[in-house]
PDB file of C-alpha atoms in Angstrom:
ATOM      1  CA  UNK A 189     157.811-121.835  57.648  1.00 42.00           C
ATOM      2  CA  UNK A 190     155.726-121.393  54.624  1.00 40.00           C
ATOM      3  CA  UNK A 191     152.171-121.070  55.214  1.00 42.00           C
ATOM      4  CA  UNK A 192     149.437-120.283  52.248  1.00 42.00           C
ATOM      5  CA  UNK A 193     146.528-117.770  52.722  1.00 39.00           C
ATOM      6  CA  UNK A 194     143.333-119.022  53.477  1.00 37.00           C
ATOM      7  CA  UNK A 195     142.149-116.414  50.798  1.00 39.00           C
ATOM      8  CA  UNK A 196     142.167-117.457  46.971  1.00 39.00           C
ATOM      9  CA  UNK A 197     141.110-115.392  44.014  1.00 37.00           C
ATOM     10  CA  UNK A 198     140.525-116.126  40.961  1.00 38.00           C
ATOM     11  CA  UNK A 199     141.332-113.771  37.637  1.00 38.00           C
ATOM     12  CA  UNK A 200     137.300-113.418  36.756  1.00 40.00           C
ATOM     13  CA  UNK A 201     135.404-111.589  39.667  1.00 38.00           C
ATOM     14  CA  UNK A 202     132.123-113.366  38.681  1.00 36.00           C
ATOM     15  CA  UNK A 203     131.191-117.151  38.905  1.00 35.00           C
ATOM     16  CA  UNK A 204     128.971-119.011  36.988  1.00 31.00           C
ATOM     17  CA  UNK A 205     126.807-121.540  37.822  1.00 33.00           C
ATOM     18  CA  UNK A 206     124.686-123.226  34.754  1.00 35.00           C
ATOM     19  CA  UNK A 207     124.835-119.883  33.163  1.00 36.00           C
ATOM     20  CA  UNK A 208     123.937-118.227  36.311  1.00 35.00           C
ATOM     21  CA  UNK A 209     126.216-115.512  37.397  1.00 34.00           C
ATOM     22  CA  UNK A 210     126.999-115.215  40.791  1.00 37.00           C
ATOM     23  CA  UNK A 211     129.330-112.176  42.234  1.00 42.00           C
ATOM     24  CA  UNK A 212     131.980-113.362  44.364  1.00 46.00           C
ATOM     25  CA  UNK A 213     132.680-111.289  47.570  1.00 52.00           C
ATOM     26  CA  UNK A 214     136.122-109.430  47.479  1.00 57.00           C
ATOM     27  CA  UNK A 215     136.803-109.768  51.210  1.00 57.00           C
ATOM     28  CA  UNK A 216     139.942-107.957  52.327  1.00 57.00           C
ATOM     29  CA  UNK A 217     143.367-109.821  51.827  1.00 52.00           C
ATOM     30  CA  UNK A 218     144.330-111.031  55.728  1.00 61.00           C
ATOM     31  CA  UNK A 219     146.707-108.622  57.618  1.00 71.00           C
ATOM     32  CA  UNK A 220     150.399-108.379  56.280  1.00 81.00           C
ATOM     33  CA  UNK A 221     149.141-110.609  52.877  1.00 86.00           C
ATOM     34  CA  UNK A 222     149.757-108.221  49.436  1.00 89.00           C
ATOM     35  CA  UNK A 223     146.874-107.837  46.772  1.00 89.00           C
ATOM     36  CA  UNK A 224     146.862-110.298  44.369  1.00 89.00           C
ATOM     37  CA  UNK A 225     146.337-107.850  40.997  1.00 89.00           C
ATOM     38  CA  UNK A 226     149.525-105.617  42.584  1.00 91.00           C
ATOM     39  CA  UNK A 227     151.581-109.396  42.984  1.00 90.00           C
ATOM     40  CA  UNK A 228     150.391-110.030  39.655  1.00 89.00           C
ATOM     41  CA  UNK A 229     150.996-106.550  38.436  1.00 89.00           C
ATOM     42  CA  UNK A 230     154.398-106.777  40.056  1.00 92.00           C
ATOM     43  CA  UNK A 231     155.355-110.071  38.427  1.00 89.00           C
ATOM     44  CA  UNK A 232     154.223-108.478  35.110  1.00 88.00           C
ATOM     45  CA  UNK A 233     157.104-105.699  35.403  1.00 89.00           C
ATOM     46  CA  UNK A 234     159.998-107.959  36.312  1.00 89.00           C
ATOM     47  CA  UNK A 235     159.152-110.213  33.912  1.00 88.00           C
ATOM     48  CA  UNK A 236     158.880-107.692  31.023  1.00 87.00           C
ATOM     49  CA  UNK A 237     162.079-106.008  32.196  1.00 86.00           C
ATOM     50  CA  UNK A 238     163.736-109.212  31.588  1.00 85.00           C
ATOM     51  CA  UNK A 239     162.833-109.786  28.280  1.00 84.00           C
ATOM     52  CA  UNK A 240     160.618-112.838  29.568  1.00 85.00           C
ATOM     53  CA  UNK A 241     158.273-113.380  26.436  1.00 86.00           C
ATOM     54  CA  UNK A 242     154.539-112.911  27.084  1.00 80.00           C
ATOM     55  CA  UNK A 243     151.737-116.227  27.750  1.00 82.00           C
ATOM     56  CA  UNK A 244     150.768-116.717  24.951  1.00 85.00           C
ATOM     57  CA  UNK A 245     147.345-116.446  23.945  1.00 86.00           C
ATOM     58  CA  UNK A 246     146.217-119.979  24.524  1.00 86.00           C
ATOM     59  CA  UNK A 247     147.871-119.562  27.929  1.00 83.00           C
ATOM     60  CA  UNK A 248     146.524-116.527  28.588  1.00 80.00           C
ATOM     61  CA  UNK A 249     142.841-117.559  27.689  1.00 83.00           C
ATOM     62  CA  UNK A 250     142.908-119.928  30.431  1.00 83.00           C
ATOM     63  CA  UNK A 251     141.229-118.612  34.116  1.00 84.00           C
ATOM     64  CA  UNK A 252     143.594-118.201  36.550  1.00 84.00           C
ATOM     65  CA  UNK A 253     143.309-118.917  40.728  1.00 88.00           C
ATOM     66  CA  UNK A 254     146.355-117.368  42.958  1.00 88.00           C
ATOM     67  CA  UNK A 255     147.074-117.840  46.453  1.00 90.00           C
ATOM     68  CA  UNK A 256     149.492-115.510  48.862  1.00 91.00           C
ATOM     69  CA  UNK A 257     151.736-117.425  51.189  1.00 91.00           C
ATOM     70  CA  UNK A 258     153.514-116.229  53.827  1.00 93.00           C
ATOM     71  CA  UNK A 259     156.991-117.385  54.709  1.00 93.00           C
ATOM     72  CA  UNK A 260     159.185-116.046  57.940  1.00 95.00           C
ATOM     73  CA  UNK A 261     162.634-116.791  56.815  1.00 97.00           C
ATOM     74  CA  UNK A 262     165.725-115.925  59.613  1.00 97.00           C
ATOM     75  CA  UNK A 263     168.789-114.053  57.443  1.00 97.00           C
ATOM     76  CA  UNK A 264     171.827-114.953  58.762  1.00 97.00           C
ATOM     77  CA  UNK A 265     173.542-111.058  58.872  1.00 97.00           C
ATOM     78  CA  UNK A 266     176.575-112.608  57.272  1.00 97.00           C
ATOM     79  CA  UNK A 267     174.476-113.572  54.171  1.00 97.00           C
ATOM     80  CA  UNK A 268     172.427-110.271  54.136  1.00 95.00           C
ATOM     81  CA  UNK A 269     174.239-108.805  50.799  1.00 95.00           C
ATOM     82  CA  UNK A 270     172.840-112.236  48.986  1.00 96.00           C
ATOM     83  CA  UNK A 271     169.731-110.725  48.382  1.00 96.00           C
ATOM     84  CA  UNK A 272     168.987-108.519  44.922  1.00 95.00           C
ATOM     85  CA  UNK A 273     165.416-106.520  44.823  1.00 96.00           C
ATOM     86  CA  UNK A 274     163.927-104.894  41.874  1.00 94.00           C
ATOM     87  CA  UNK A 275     161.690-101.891  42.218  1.00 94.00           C
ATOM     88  CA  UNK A 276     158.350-103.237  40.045  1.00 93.00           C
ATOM     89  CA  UNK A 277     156.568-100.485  40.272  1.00 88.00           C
ATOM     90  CA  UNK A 278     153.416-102.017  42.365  1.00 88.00           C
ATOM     91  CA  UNK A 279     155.983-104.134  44.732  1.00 93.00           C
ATOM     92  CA  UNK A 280     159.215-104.383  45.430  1.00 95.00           C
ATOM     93  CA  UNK A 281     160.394-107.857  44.433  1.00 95.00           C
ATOM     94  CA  UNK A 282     163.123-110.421  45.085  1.00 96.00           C
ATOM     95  CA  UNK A 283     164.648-110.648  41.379  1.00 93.00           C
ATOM     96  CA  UNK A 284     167.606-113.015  42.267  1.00 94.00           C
ATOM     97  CA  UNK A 285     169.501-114.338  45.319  1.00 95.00           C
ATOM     98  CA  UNK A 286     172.619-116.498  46.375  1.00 96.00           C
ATOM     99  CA  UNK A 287     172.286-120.292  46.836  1.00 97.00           C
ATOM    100  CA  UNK A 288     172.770-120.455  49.809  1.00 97.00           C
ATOM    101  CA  UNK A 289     170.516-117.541  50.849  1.00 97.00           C
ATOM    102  CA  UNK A 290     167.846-119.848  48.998  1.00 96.00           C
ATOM    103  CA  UNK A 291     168.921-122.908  51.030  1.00 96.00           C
ATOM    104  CA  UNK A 292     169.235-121.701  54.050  1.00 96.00           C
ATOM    105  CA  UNK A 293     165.878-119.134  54.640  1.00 96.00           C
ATOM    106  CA  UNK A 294     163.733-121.002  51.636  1.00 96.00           C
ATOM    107  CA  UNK A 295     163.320-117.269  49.963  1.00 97.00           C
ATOM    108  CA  UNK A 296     162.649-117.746  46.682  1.00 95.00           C
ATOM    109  CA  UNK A 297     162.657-115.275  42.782  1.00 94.00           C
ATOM    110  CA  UNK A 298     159.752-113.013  42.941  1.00 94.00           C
ATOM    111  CA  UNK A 299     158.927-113.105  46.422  1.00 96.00           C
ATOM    112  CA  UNK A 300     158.431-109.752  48.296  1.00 96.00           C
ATOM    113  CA  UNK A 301     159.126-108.707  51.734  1.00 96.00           C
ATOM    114  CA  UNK A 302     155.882-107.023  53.741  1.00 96.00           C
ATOM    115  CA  UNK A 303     158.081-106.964  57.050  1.00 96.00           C
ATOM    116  CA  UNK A 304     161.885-107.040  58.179  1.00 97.00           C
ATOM    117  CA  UNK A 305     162.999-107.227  61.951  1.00 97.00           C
ATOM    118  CA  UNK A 306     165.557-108.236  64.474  1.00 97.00           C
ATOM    119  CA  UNK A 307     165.755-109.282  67.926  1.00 93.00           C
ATOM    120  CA  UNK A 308     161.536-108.864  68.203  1.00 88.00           C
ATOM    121  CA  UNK A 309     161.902-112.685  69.306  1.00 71.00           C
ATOM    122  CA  UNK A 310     162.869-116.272  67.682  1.00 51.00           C
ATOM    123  CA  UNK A 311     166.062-116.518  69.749  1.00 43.00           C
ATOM    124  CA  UNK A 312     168.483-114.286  67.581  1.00 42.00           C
ATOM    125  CA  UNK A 313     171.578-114.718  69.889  1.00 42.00           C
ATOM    126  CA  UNK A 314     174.381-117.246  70.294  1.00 39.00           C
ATOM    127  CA  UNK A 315     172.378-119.044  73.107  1.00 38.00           C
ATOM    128  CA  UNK A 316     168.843-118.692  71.754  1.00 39.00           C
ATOM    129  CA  UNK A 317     168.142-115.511  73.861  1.00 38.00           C
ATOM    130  CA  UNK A 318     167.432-111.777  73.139  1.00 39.00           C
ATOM    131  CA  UNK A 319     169.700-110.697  75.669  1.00 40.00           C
ATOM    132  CA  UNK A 320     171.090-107.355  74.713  1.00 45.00           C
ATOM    133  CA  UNK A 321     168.517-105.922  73.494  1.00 46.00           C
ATOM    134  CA  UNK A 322     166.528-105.198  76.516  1.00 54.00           C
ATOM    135  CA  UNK A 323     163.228-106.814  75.600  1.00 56.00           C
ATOM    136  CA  UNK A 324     163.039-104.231  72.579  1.00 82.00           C
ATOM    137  CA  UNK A 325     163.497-105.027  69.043  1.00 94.00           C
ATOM    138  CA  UNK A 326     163.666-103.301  65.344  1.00 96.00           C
ATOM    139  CA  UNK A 327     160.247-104.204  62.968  1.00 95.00           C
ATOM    140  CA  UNK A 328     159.988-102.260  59.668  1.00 95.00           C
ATOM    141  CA  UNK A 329     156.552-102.672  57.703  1.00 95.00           C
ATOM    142  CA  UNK A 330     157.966-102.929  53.677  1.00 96.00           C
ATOM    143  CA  UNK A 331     154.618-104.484  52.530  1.00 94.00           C
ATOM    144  CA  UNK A 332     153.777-102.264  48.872  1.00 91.00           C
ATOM    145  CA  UNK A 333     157.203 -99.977  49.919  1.00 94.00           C
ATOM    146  CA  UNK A 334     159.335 -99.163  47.318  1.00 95.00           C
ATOM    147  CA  UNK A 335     162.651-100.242  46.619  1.00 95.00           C
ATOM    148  CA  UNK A 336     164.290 -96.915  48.200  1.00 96.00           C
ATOM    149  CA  UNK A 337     162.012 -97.887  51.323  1.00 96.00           C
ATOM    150  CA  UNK A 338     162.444-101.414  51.299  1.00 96.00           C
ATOM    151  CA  UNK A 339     166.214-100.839  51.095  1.00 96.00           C
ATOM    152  CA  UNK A 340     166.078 -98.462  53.760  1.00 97.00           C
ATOM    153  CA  UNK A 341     164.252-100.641  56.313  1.00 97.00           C
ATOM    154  CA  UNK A 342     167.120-103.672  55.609  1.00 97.00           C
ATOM    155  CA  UNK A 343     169.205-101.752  56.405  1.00 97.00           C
ATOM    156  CA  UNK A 344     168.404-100.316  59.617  1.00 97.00           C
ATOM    157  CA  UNK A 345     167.028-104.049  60.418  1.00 97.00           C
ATOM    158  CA  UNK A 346     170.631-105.271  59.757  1.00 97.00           C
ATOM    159  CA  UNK A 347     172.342-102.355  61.599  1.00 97.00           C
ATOM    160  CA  UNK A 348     170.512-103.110  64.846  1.00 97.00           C
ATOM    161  CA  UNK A 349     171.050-106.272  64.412  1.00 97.00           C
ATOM    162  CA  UNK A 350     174.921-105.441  64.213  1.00 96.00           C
ATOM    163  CA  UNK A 351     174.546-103.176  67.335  1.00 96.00           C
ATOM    164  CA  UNK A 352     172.817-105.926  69.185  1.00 96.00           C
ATOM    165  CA  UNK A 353     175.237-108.830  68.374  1.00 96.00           C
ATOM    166  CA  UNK A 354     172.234-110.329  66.712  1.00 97.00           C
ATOM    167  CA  UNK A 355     173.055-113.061  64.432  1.00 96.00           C
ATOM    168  CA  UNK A 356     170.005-113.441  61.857  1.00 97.00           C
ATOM    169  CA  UNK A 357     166.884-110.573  61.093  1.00 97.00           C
ATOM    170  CA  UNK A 358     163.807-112.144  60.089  1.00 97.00           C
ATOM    171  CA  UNK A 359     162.079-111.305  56.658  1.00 97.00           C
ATOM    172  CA  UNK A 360     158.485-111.986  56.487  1.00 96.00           C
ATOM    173  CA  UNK A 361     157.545-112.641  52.548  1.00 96.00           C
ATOM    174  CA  UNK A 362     154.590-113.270  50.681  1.00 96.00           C
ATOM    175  CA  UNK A 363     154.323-115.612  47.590  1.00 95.00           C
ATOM    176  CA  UNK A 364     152.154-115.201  44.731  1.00 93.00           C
ATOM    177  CA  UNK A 365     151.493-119.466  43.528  1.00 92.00           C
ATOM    178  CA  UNK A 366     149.488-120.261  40.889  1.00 87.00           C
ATOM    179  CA  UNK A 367     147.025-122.794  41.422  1.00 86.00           C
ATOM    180  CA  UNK A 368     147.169-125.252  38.550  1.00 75.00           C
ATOM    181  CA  UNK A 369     143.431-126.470  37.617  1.00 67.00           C
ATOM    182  CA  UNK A 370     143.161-130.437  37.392  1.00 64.00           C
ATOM    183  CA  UNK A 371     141.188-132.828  35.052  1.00 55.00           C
ATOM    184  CA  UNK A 372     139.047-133.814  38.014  1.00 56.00           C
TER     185      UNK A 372
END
């Protein structure tokens, strides 16, 4: 389910090449995929909020790349009050969750959710089909929403779902990684 972005950036916009400076192209992130600097940004908040101490300065010295993956995790409705956002001023964020939320949909801390919807396909009844809900579905776009909106769309996601007999709404999240340079 969890797919990286083809897209990387990398904390300096400018390359260098034997002292040669080359701008790098800022091509748009792919559809539904967050910006990196509000992820980061994002990140930033929650952590702060949390009393997380800073890098420090050796850490922060070193350059940076980030990719965005994208994961489509199905929410069982009964585990749909195992999820806690934070509001992070740039993103709304995933800032804790049950066990078993984690096992089950592979959502993890500081994810964010661009998209939530039910019965828009992957076989959300009993028998695999989308049977009552007449070919029709529920798709809210959360991507850079606030918490009030975020919360808002879950909801409505999880009340259709209700009305539909639907047993799981699907959350589509991105991930901020970090990619870790090597000695190679």
């Amino acid at each position: 389910h969890y797919l990286p972005s083809v897209g990387m950036s990398s904390s300096d916009d400018d390359a260098s090449i034997d002292g040669t400076s080359i701008e790098q192209e800022q091509a748009p992130p792919p559809a539904n995929l967050v910006s990196k600097d509000a992820f980061v940004a994002a990140i930033d908040v929650l952590k702060q909020s949390m009393n997380v101490p800073p890098e420090s300065e050796e850490e922060a010295a070193i350059p940076k790349m980030y990719a965005i993956g994208k994961l489509d995790a199905e929410l069982p409705i009964e585990l749909a009050g195992g999820i806690s956002l934070a509001d992070c001023e740039t993103l709304t964020l995933v800032n804790g969750l049950t066990q078993q939320v984690a096992d089950e949909t592979g959502i993890q801390p500081l994810d964010t959710v661009v998209n939530i919807s039910a019965g828009c396909g992957g076989g959300d009844d009993v028998d695999g089909s989308n049977s009552n809900n007449n070919g029709e579905g529920y798709s809210g776009d959360t991507s850079g929403a606030d918490l009030d909106a975020t919360a808002a769309v879950y909801t409505a996601a999880i009340e259709y779902a209700m009305a539909n007999e639907l047993k799981t709404i699907t959350l589509e999240m991105n991930r901020l990684v970090t990619l870790k340079a090597t000695s190679e």
